[in-house]
Amino acid sequence: MASTGMAFEVADSAEFIASQSERVSISQAGVQDAAAQLLSAPLHSGFGARDALEPLGLDDGAVLEWLFLVDTMNFCFWSDEPTLFTVEYQERRWTGYRAMVAALAKAVEAGTPVYRPAYYRNVTCDQLSIIFASTTHVTIPLLNERADVLHEASCVLEERFAGSVKQLVAAASGSVQKLIGLLAQNFSSYCDVAEYKGRQVHFLKRAQIFAADVWSRFGGKGVGEFDDIDSITMFADYRVPQCLCYLGVLEYSSELRGRLRAGQHLPVGSEEEVEIRGCSIAAVERIRRQMSACTPKAKHITSAQIDFYLWNFAKTHSNEMEGYPIHRTLTVFY
């Protein structure tokens, strides 16, 4: 299992991968251009006060349970087809990750306490298929795996944290790195690591994003107060690397570009997948340092804020990015 000090290990892993990468490289000119663009962009912490799809009326403990549920299932929303998993809610059509969140919000609105660990301890695939009913023929990917991670999460919470997400967060004692370590050490689906060039490397996408979501949702106060939030890196998924390619920050070899354009899947833990994820993290760290070097006002910008911006940029510019395909990996890690 992974150790504590996780956020720094992620950054170190990323620099190691970037130094050894054979198929993915980071353009310094692209880093400088992206930093200039981000300096004039409205960066925020993610949720602001409250995510629009978060159910109303939840107390702090229930909000933590909601965030944990959403982040425990925050993986693999891409489709091999042009059509995506889609949910209608609040007179809107939501796709991908937001479709999952909308489906869960609909369930809560209908009286199903999906965010309670006691509820999802024994939730069945049939029950999940009803909750995640899609308005298209494309269903949510990896349904069985989602049931498995929920069962494990509930059992671990019960056995080690008195069934309480709030107790899990409190056990971190205000340290985001300790919280990341607790997640990676206790929940197998959060232990997002790989072997690369004879070394174990860390990504920890969902562990980091849960910590960032708690910090963001509570405005860095109360249960969301962490004294080391700036140690978090970006969250290595498949959408932000696509955006970094579009912005000219990442460059892929012609062979890798060809495989991605052909829609080939990259096995989890393969060198190609590890290089895309590791170089993405290293690239965002370099963008952050470049921004900080340009102006004192940027010294407190976090990699998480840059990630939130790039992820949303990719979603709102998806048509322009069609020539920059995502990498497709079936995994519970992202």
mmCIF file of C-alpha atoms in Angstrom:
data_model
loop_
_atom_site.group_PDB
_atom_site.id
_atom_site.type_symbol
_atom_site.label_atom_id
_atom_site.label_comp_id
_atom_site.label_asym_id
_atom_site.label_seq_id
_atom_site.Cartn_x
_atom_site.Cartn_y
_atom_site.Cartn_z
ATOM 1 C CA MET A 1 0.000 0.000 0.000
ATOM 2 C CA ALA A 2 0.965 3.638 -0.359
ATOM 3 C CA SER A 3 2.597 5.612 2.420
ATOM 4 C CA THR A 4 1.959 9.006 3.991
ATOM 5 C CA GLY A 5 3.406 12.196 2.553
ATOM 6 C CA MET A 6 1.373 11.287 -0.505
ATOM 7 C CA ALA A 7 1.004 14.619 -2.282
ATOM 8 C CA PHE A 8 4.751 15.186 -2.392
ATOM 9 C CA GLU A 9 5.209 11.623 -3.638
ATOM 10 C CA VAL A 10 2.780 12.369 -6.464
ATOM 11 C CA ALA A 11 4.787 15.413 -7.549
ATOM 12 C CA ASP A 12 8.070 13.518 -7.261
ATOM 13 C CA SER A 13 6.616 10.594 -9.208
ATOM 14 C CA ALA A 14 5.473 12.951 -11.935
ATOM 15 C CA GLU A 15 8.901 14.533 -12.335
ATOM 16 C CA PHE A 16 10.499 11.088 -12.483
ATOM 17 C CA ILE A 17 8.036 9.975 -15.169
ATOM 18 C CA ALA A 18 8.559 13.190 -17.162
ATOM 19 C CA SER A 19 12.332 12.686 -17.037
ATOM 20 C CA GLN A 20 12.041 9.125 -18.368
ATOM 21 C CA SER A 21 9.063 9.472 -20.725
ATOM 22 C CA GLU A 22 9.530 8.139 -24.245
ATOM 23 C CA ARG A 23 6.149 8.991 -25.787
ATOM 24 C CA VAL A 24 4.979 12.155 -24.023
ATOM 25 C CA SER A 25 6.930 15.393 -23.590
ATOM 26 C CA ILE A 26 6.287 18.798 -22.035
ATOM 27 C CA SER A 27 6.750 21.920 -24.162
ATOM 28 C CA GLN A 28 8.291 24.806 -22.215
ATOM 29 C CA ALA A 29 6.817 27.255 -24.725
ATOM 30 C CA GLY A 30 3.424 25.632 -24.152
ATOM 31 C CA VAL A 31 3.903 25.966 -20.385
ATOM 32 C CA GLN A 32 4.627 29.687 -20.743
ATOM 33 C CA ASP A 33 1.638 30.268 -23.031
ATOM 34 C CA ALA A 34 -0.699 28.357 -20.741
ATOM 35 C CA ALA A 35 0.565 30.251 -17.696
ATOM 36 C CA ALA A 36 -0.130 33.556 -19.450
ATOM 37 C CA GLN A 37 -3.651 32.418 -20.334
ATOM 38 C CA LEU A 38 -4.349 31.253 -16.788
ATOM 39 C CA LEU A 39 -3.096 34.500 -15.268
ATOM 40 C CA SER A 40 -5.952 36.304 -17.007
ATOM 41 C CA ALA A 41 -8.516 33.574 -16.264
ATOM 42 C CA PRO A 42 -11.039 33.537 -13.400
ATOM 43 C CA LEU A 43 -9.586 30.796 -11.198
ATOM 44 C CA HIS A 44 -11.735 29.481 -8.385
ATOM 45 C CA SER A 45 -11.560 26.662 -5.870
ATOM 46 C CA GLY A 46 -14.023 24.309 -7.525
ATOM 47 C CA PHE A 47 -17.373 24.308 -5.788
ATOM 48 C CA GLY A 48 -17.476 27.854 -4.515
ATOM 49 C CA ALA A 49 -20.110 27.811 -1.769
ATOM 50 C CA ARG A 50 -22.032 24.702 -2.879
ATOM 51 C CA ASP A 51 -22.162 22.580 -5.979
ATOM 52 C CA ALA A 52 -25.389 23.099 -7.919
ATOM 53 C CA LEU A 53 -26.181 19.369 -7.812
ATOM 54 C CA GLU A 54 -25.514 18.842 -4.116
ATOM 55 C CA PRO A 55 -28.803 17.989 -2.336
ATOM 56 C CA LEU A 56 -30.187 20.774 -0.176
ATOM 57 C CA GLY A 57 -30.498 20.615 3.582
ATOM 58 C CA LEU A 58 -27.532 18.378 4.398
ATOM 59 C CA ASP A 59 -25.649 18.958 7.646
ATOM 60 C CA ASP A 60 -21.844 18.905 7.679
ATOM 61 C CA GLY A 61 -21.639 15.167 8.312
ATOM 62 C CA ALA A 62 -24.039 14.406 5.475
ATOM 63 C CA VAL A 63 -22.168 16.754 3.123
ATOM 64 C CA LEU A 64 -18.975 14.808 3.825
ATOM 65 C CA GLU A 65 -20.841 11.563 3.121
ATOM 66 C CA TRP A 66 -22.128 13.028 -0.138
ATOM 67 C CA LEU A 67 -18.652 14.126 -1.248
ATOM 68 C CA PHE A 68 -17.190 10.739 -0.327
ATOM 69 C CA LEU A 69 -19.888 8.909 -2.287
ATOM 70 C CA VAL A 70 -19.402 11.070 -5.380
ATOM 71 C CA ASP A 71 -15.612 10.815 -5.277
ATOM 72 C CA THR A 72 -15.654 7.077 -4.600
ATOM 73 C CA MET A 73 -17.482 6.620 -7.911
ATOM 74 C CA ASN A 74 -15.676 9.389 -9.802
ATOM 75 C CA PHE A 75 -14.104 7.270 -12.520
ATOM 76 C CA CYS A 76 -14.488 6.208 -16.136
ATOM 77 C CA PHE A 77 -17.282 8.133 -17.874
ATOM 78 C CA TRP A 78 -16.007 7.981 -21.444
ATOM 79 C CA SER A 79 -17.660 5.975 -24.185
ATOM 80 C CA ASP A 80 -16.370 4.326 -27.349
ATOM 81 C CA GLU A 81 -19.429 5.848 -29.039
ATOM 82 C CA PRO A 82 -20.165 9.528 -29.741
ATOM 83 C CA THR A 83 -23.151 9.231 -27.387
ATOM 84 C CA LEU A 84 -22.511 9.444 -23.645
ATOM 85 C CA PHE A 85 -24.235 8.257 -20.496
ATOM 86 C CA THR A 86 -26.871 10.976 -19.978
ATOM 87 C CA VAL A 87 -29.287 11.913 -17.181
ATOM 88 C CA GLU A 88 -32.101 14.493 -17.249
ATOM 89 C CA TYR A 89 -32.485 16.494 -14.055
ATOM 90 C CA GLN A 90 -33.482 20.064 -13.180
ATOM 91 C CA GLU A 91 -34.698 20.563 -16.768
ATOM 92 C CA ARG A 92 -31.193 19.888 -18.102
ATOM 93 C CA ARG A 93 -29.370 17.018 -19.754
ATOM 94 C CA TRP A 94 -26.179 16.059 -17.935
ATOM 95 C CA THR A 95 -23.462 13.829 -19.362
ATOM 96 C CA GLY A 96 -20.472 11.944 -18.009
ATOM 97 C CA TYR A 97 -19.417 12.721 -14.444
ATOM 98 C CA ARG A 98 -22.151 15.320 -14.036
ATOM 99 C CA ALA A 99 -24.730 12.743 -15.153
ATOM 100 C CA MET A 100 -23.649 10.471 -12.308
ATOM 101 C CA VAL A 101 -23.936 13.308 -9.784
ATOM 102 C CA ALA A 102 -27.332 14.313 -11.193
ATOM 103 C CA ALA A 103 -28.578 10.720 -10.931
ATOM 104 C CA LEU A 104 -27.499 10.521 -7.300
ATOM 105 C CA ALA A 105 -29.146 13.885 -6.555
ATOM 106 C CA LYS A 106 -32.372 12.630 -8.159
ATOM 107 C CA ALA A 107 -32.261 9.561 -5.928
ATOM 108 C CA VAL A 108 -31.838 11.678 -2.798
ATOM 109 C CA GLU A 109 -34.693 13.923 -3.909
ATOM 110 C CA ALA A 110 -36.858 10.805 -4.287
ATOM 111 C CA GLY A 111 -36.081 9.776 -0.701
ATOM 112 C CA THR A 112 -33.257 7.272 -1.198
ATOM 113 C CA PRO A 113 -30.353 7.996 1.195
ATOM 114 C CA VAL A 114 -27.707 6.954 -1.324
ATOM 115 C CA TYR A 115 -24.960 8.908 0.457
ATOM 116 C CA ARG A 116 -25.302 6.908 3.684
ATOM 117 C CA PRO A 117 -22.626 4.194 3.967
ATOM 118 C CA ALA A 118 -25.185 1.913 5.592
ATOM 119 C CA TYR A 119 -27.321 2.203 2.442
ATOM 120 C CA TYR A 120 -24.675 1.316 -0.088
ATOM 121 C CA ARG A 121 -23.057 -1.449 1.963
ATOM 122 C CA ASN A 122 -25.299 -3.993 0.243
ATOM 123 C CA VAL A 123 -26.536 -2.025 -2.762
ATOM 124 C CA THR A 124 -27.016 -4.277 -5.784
ATOM 125 C CA CYS A 125 -26.135 -3.737 -9.405
ATOM 126 C CA ASP A 126 -29.839 -3.829 -10.207
ATOM 127 C CA GLN A 127 -30.480 -0.993 -7.752
ATOM 128 C CA LEU A 128 -27.587 1.011 -9.174
ATOM 129 C CA SER A 129 -28.815 0.462 -12.727
ATOM 130 C CA ILE A 130 -32.148 2.015 -11.727
ATOM 131 C CA ILE A 131 -30.448 4.975 -10.023
ATOM 132 C CA PHE A 132 -28.173 5.508 -13.041
ATOM 133 C CA ALA A 133 -30.836 5.036 -15.696
ATOM 134 C CA SER A 134 -29.642 6.816 -18.846
ATOM 135 C CA THR A 135 -31.807 8.708 -21.310
ATOM 136 C CA THR A 136 -29.599 7.293 -24.071
ATOM 137 C CA HIS A 137 -28.720 3.706 -24.943
ATOM 138 C CA VAL A 138 -25.286 4.215 -23.370
ATOM 139 C CA THR A 139 -25.275 3.199 -19.719
ATOM 140 C CA ILE A 140 -22.842 4.240 -17.023
ATOM 141 C CA PRO A 141 -19.574 2.300 -17.513
ATOM 142 C CA LEU A 142 -18.204 -0.269 -15.053
ATOM 143 C CA LEU A 143 -21.436 -0.738 -13.097
ATOM 144 C CA ASN A 144 -20.236 -3.911 -11.348
ATOM 145 C CA GLU A 145 -17.011 -2.192 -10.328
ATOM 146 C CA ARG A 146 -18.969 0.739 -8.913
ATOM 147 C CA ALA A 147 -20.956 -1.654 -6.741
ATOM 148 C CA ASP A 148 -17.723 -3.301 -5.585
ATOM 149 C CA VAL A 149 -16.031 -0.046 -4.566
ATOM 150 C CA LEU A 150 -19.134 1.046 -2.672
ATOM 151 C CA HIS A 151 -19.309 -2.241 -0.775
ATOM 152 C CA GLU A 152 -15.635 -1.976 0.179
ATOM 153 C CA ALA A 153 -15.938 1.689 1.155
ATOM 154 C CA SER A 154 -18.872 1.050 3.474
ATOM 155 C CA CYS A 155 -17.212 -1.965 5.108
ATOM 156 C CA VAL A 156 -13.934 -0.121 5.698
ATOM 157 C CA LEU A 157 -15.730 2.890 7.134
ATOM 158 C CA GLU A 158 -17.629 0.608 9.514
ATOM 159 C CA GLU A 159 -14.590 -1.428 10.582
ATOM 160 C CA ARG A 160 -12.023 1.377 10.932
ATOM 161 C CA PHE A 161 -13.867 4.699 11.240
ATOM 162 C CA ALA A 162 -17.059 3.837 13.166
ATOM 163 C CA GLY A 163 -19.041 4.046 9.918
ATOM 164 C CA SER A 164 -18.365 7.780 9.704
ATOM 165 C CA VAL A 165 -16.815 9.809 6.886
ATOM 166 C CA LYS A 166 -16.569 12.687 9.338
ATOM 167 C CA GLN A 167 -14.383 10.534 11.583
ATOM 168 C CA LEU A 168 -12.228 9.589 8.584
ATOM 169 C CA VAL A 169 -11.651 13.276 7.831
ATOM 170 C CA ALA A 170 -11.075 14.105 11.517
ATOM 171 C CA ALA A 171 -8.398 11.381 11.688
ATOM 172 C CA ALA A 172 -6.329 13.472 9.262
ATOM 173 C CA SER A 173 -5.936 16.199 11.931
ATOM 174 C CA GLY A 174 -6.110 19.039 9.414
ATOM 175 C CA SER A 175 -3.495 17.598 7.058
ATOM 176 C CA VAL A 176 -4.454 17.005 3.455
ATOM 177 C CA GLN A 177 -1.485 14.689 2.999
ATOM 178 C CA LYS A 178 -2.537 12.580 5.962
ATOM 179 C CA LEU A 179 -6.084 12.365 4.586
ATOM 180 C CA ILE A 180 -4.746 11.244 1.205
ATOM 181 C CA GLY A 181 -2.624 8.649 2.975
ATOM 182 C CA LEU A 182 -5.577 7.355 4.994
ATOM 183 C CA LEU A 183 -7.635 6.931 1.840
ATOM 184 C CA ALA A 184 -4.852 5.162 -0.066
ATOM 185 C CA GLN A 185 -3.927 2.892 2.837
ATOM 186 C CA ASN A 186 -7.459 1.843 3.741
ATOM 187 C CA PHE A 187 -9.462 1.822 0.494
ATOM 188 C CA SER A 188 -8.022 -0.203 -2.398
ATOM 189 C CA SER A 189 -9.855 1.810 -5.059
ATOM 190 C CA TYR A 190 -8.126 4.973 -3.789
ATOM 191 C CA CYS A 191 -4.643 3.408 -3.914
ATOM 192 C CA ASP A 192 -3.880 4.743 -7.377
ATOM 193 C CA VAL A 193 -0.259 3.699 -7.937
ATOM 194 C CA ALA A 194 1.670 1.982 -10.728
ATOM 195 C CA GLU A 195 5.090 0.546 -11.568
ATOM 196 C CA TYR A 196 7.196 2.490 -14.068
ATOM 197 C CA LYS A 197 10.827 1.914 -15.065
ATOM 198 C CA GLY A 198 11.400 -0.204 -11.950
ATOM 199 C CA ARG A 199 9.883 2.313 -9.526
ATOM 200 C CA GLN A 200 6.503 2.635 -7.843
ATOM 201 C CA VAL A 201 4.843 5.879 -8.897
ATOM 202 C CA HIS A 202 1.860 7.618 -7.289
ATOM 203 C CA PHE A 203 -1.111 9.388 -8.898
ATOM 204 C CA LEU A 204 -3.846 9.173 -6.227
ATOM 205 C CA LYS A 205 -6.345 11.082 -8.324
ATOM 206 C CA ARG A 206 -9.483 10.356 -6.318
ATOM 207 C CA ALA A 207 -7.801 10.617 -2.914
ATOM 208 C CA GLN A 208 -6.506 14.061 -3.821
ATOM 209 C CA ILE A 209 -9.776 15.232 -5.305
ATOM 210 C CA PHE A 210 -11.739 14.170 -2.216
ATOM 211 C CA ALA A 211 -9.392 16.229 -0.040
ATOM 212 C CA ALA A 212 -9.690 19.166 -2.440
ATOM 213 C CA ASP A 213 -13.479 18.850 -2.558
ATOM 214 C CA VAL A 214 -13.740 18.903 1.234
ATOM 215 C CA TRP A 215 -11.475 21.963 1.404
ATOM 216 C CA SER A 216 -13.373 23.696 -1.382
ATOM 217 C CA ARG A 217 -16.899 22.881 -0.189
ATOM 218 C CA PHE A 218 -16.235 24.150 3.338
ATOM 219 C CA GLY A 219 -14.228 27.156 2.202
ATOM 220 C CA GLY A 220 -11.095 25.953 3.959
ATOM 221 C CA LYS A 221 -12.780 26.260 7.350
ATOM 222 C CA GLY A 222 -14.043 23.811 9.961
ATOM 223 C CA VAL A 223 -13.831 20.241 8.696
ATOM 224 C CA GLY A 224 -12.369 21.667 5.458
ATOM 225 C CA GLU A 225 -9.419 23.425 7.100
ATOM 226 C CA PHE A 226 -6.105 21.971 5.937
ATOM 227 C CA ASP A 227 -2.761 23.653 6.518
ATOM 228 C CA ASP A 228 -1.110 21.981 3.516
ATOM 229 C CA ILE A 229 -3.728 22.295 0.769
ATOM 230 C CA ASP A 230 -1.138 23.786 -1.585
ATOM 231 C CA SER A 231 0.715 20.444 -1.633
ATOM 232 C CA ILE A 232 -1.997 18.841 -3.776
ATOM 233 C CA THR A 233 -1.156 18.279 -7.437
ATOM 234 C CA MET A 234 -3.552 18.177 -10.372
ATOM 235 C CA PHE A 235 -5.894 15.185 -10.604
ATOM 236 C CA ALA A 236 -4.544 12.902 -13.315
ATOM 237 C CA ASP A 237 -7.551 11.817 -15.380
ATOM 238 C CA TYR A 238 -8.231 11.618 -19.126
ATOM 239 C CA ARG A 239 -9.825 15.040 -19.685
ATOM 240 C CA VAL A 240 -7.114 17.411 -18.422
ATOM 241 C CA PRO A 241 -4.352 15.721 -20.502
ATOM 242 C CA GLN A 242 -6.550 16.283 -23.554
ATOM 243 C CA CYS A 243 -6.778 19.980 -22.659
ATOM 244 C CA LEU A 244 -3.018 20.210 -22.113
ATOM 245 C CA CYS A 245 -2.459 18.750 -25.588
ATOM 246 C CA TYR A 246 -4.894 21.240 -27.088
ATOM 247 C CA LEU A 247 -3.059 24.108 -25.381
ATOM 248 C CA GLY A 248 0.285 22.884 -26.704
ATOM 249 C CA VAL A 249 1.665 21.957 -23.288
ATOM 250 C CA LEU A 250 1.851 18.204 -23.871
ATOM 251 C CA GLU A 251 3.183 16.631 -27.044
ATOM 252 C CA TYR A 252 2.586 12.978 -27.962
ATOM 253 C CA SER A 253 4.691 10.795 -30.222
ATOM 254 C CA SER A 254 3.195 10.101 -33.648
ATOM 255 C CA GLU A 255 2.711 6.442 -32.715
ATOM 256 C CA LEU A 256 0.793 7.311 -29.539
ATOM 257 C CA ARG A 257 -1.319 9.931 -31.339
ATOM 258 C CA GLY A 258 -2.221 7.334 -33.942
ATOM 259 C CA ARG A 259 -3.316 4.824 -31.323
ATOM 260 C CA LEU A 260 -5.480 7.398 -29.542
ATOM 261 C CA ARG A 261 -7.082 8.601 -32.779
ATOM 262 C CA ALA A 262 -7.881 4.984 -33.639
ATOM 263 C CA GLY A 263 -9.724 4.694 -30.326
ATOM 264 C CA GLN A 264 -7.413 2.004 -28.974
ATOM 265 C CA HIS A 265 -7.645 1.381 -25.246
ATOM 266 C CA LEU A 266 -4.497 1.822 -23.147
ATOM 267 C CA PRO A 267 -4.164 -0.841 -20.445
ATOM 268 C CA VAL A 268 -4.117 0.487 -16.911
ATOM 269 C CA GLY A 269 -0.515 0.681 -15.734
ATOM 270 C CA SER A 270 0.907 0.562 -19.261
ATOM 271 C CA GLU A 271 3.884 2.823 -19.970
ATOM 272 C CA GLU A 272 1.805 4.938 -22.359
ATOM 273 C CA GLU A 273 -0.915 5.534 -19.767
ATOM 274 C CA VAL A 274 1.583 6.234 -16.986
ATOM 275 C CA GLU A 275 3.480 8.727 -19.166
ATOM 276 C CA ILE A 276 0.320 10.634 -20.089
ATOM 277 C CA ARG A 277 -0.770 10.922 -16.473
ATOM 278 C CA GLY A 278 2.675 11.637 -15.021
ATOM 279 C CA CYS A 279 3.581 14.262 -17.611
ATOM 280 C CA SER A 280 0.202 15.946 -17.066
ATOM 281 C CA ILE A 281 0.923 16.346 -13.362
ATOM 282 C CA ALA A 282 4.453 17.599 -14.021
ATOM 283 C CA ALA A 283 3.154 20.023 -16.654
ATOM 284 C CA VAL A 284 0.612 21.589 -14.299
ATOM 285 C CA GLU A 285 3.289 21.934 -11.613
ATOM 286 C CA ARG A 286 5.462 23.797 -14.133
ATOM 287 C CA ILE A 287 2.553 26.011 -15.168
ATOM 288 C CA ARG A 288 1.943 26.863 -11.505
ATOM 289 C CA ARG A 289 5.606 27.728 -10.954
ATOM 290 C CA GLN A 290 5.660 29.830 -14.132
ATOM 291 C CA MET A 291 2.589 31.762 -12.973
ATOM 292 C CA SER A 292 4.161 32.334 -9.573
ATOM 293 C CA ALA A 293 7.347 33.617 -11.202
ATOM 294 C CA CYS A 294 5.365 36.105 -13.298
ATOM 295 C CA THR A 295 3.534 37.874 -10.491
ATOM 296 C CA PRO A 296 3.384 37.782 -6.664
ATOM 297 C CA LYS A 297 -0.422 37.594 -6.952
ATOM 298 C CA ALA A 298 -0.108 34.053 -8.320
ATOM 299 C CA LYS A 299 1.996 32.662 -5.477
ATOM 300 C CA HIS A 300 -1.065 31.288 -3.671
ATOM 301 C CA ILE A 301 -2.629 29.634 -6.718
ATOM 302 C CA THR A 302 -2.808 25.877 -6.233
ATOM 303 C CA SER A 303 -2.498 23.087 -8.757
ATOM 304 C CA ALA A 304 -6.045 22.092 -7.796
ATOM 305 C CA GLN A 305 -7.328 25.475 -8.983
ATOM 306 C CA ILE A 306 -5.486 25.065 -12.278
ATOM 307 C CA ASP A 307 -6.968 21.586 -12.635
ATOM 308 C CA PHE A 308 -10.517 22.852 -12.022
ATOM 309 C CA TYR A 309 -10.016 25.502 -14.700
ATOM 310 C CA LEU A 310 -8.548 23.102 -17.274
ATOM 311 C CA TRP A 311 -11.240 20.469 -16.670
ATOM 312 C CA ASN A 312 -14.023 23.003 -17.162
ATOM 313 C CA PHE A 313 -12.216 24.506 -20.171
ATOM 314 C CA ALA A 314 -12.102 21.051 -21.764
ATOM 315 C CA LYS A 315 -15.816 20.519 -21.162
ATOM 316 C CA THR A 316 -16.812 23.894 -22.618
ATOM 317 C CA HIS A 317 -14.466 23.598 -25.624
ATOM 318 C CA SER A 318 -15.121 19.942 -26.394
ATOM 319 C CA ASN A 319 -16.013 20.576 -30.035
ATOM 320 C CA GLU A 320 -12.723 22.391 -30.634
ATOM 321 C CA MET A 321 -10.813 19.512 -29.057
ATOM 322 C CA GLU A 322 -12.159 16.747 -31.267
ATOM 323 C CA GLY A 323 -8.772 16.491 -32.981
ATOM 324 C CA TYR A 324 -7.151 15.823 -29.599
ATOM 325 C CA PRO A 325 -8.610 12.518 -28.406
ATOM 326 C CA ILE A 326 -8.662 11.440 -24.778
ATOM 327 C CA HIS A 327 -6.788 8.320 -23.760
ATOM 328 C CA ARG A 328 -9.152 5.448 -23.011
ATOM 329 C CA THR A 329 -8.363 3.263 -20.013
ATOM 330 C CA LEU A 330 -10.886 1.110 -18.172
ATOM 331 C CA THR A 331 -10.097 1.657 -14.497
ATOM 332 C CA VAL A 332 -11.625 2.549 -11.141
ATOM 333 C CA PHE A 333 -8.809 5.016 -10.430
ATOM 334 C CA TYR A 334 -10.078 7.838 -12.706
#
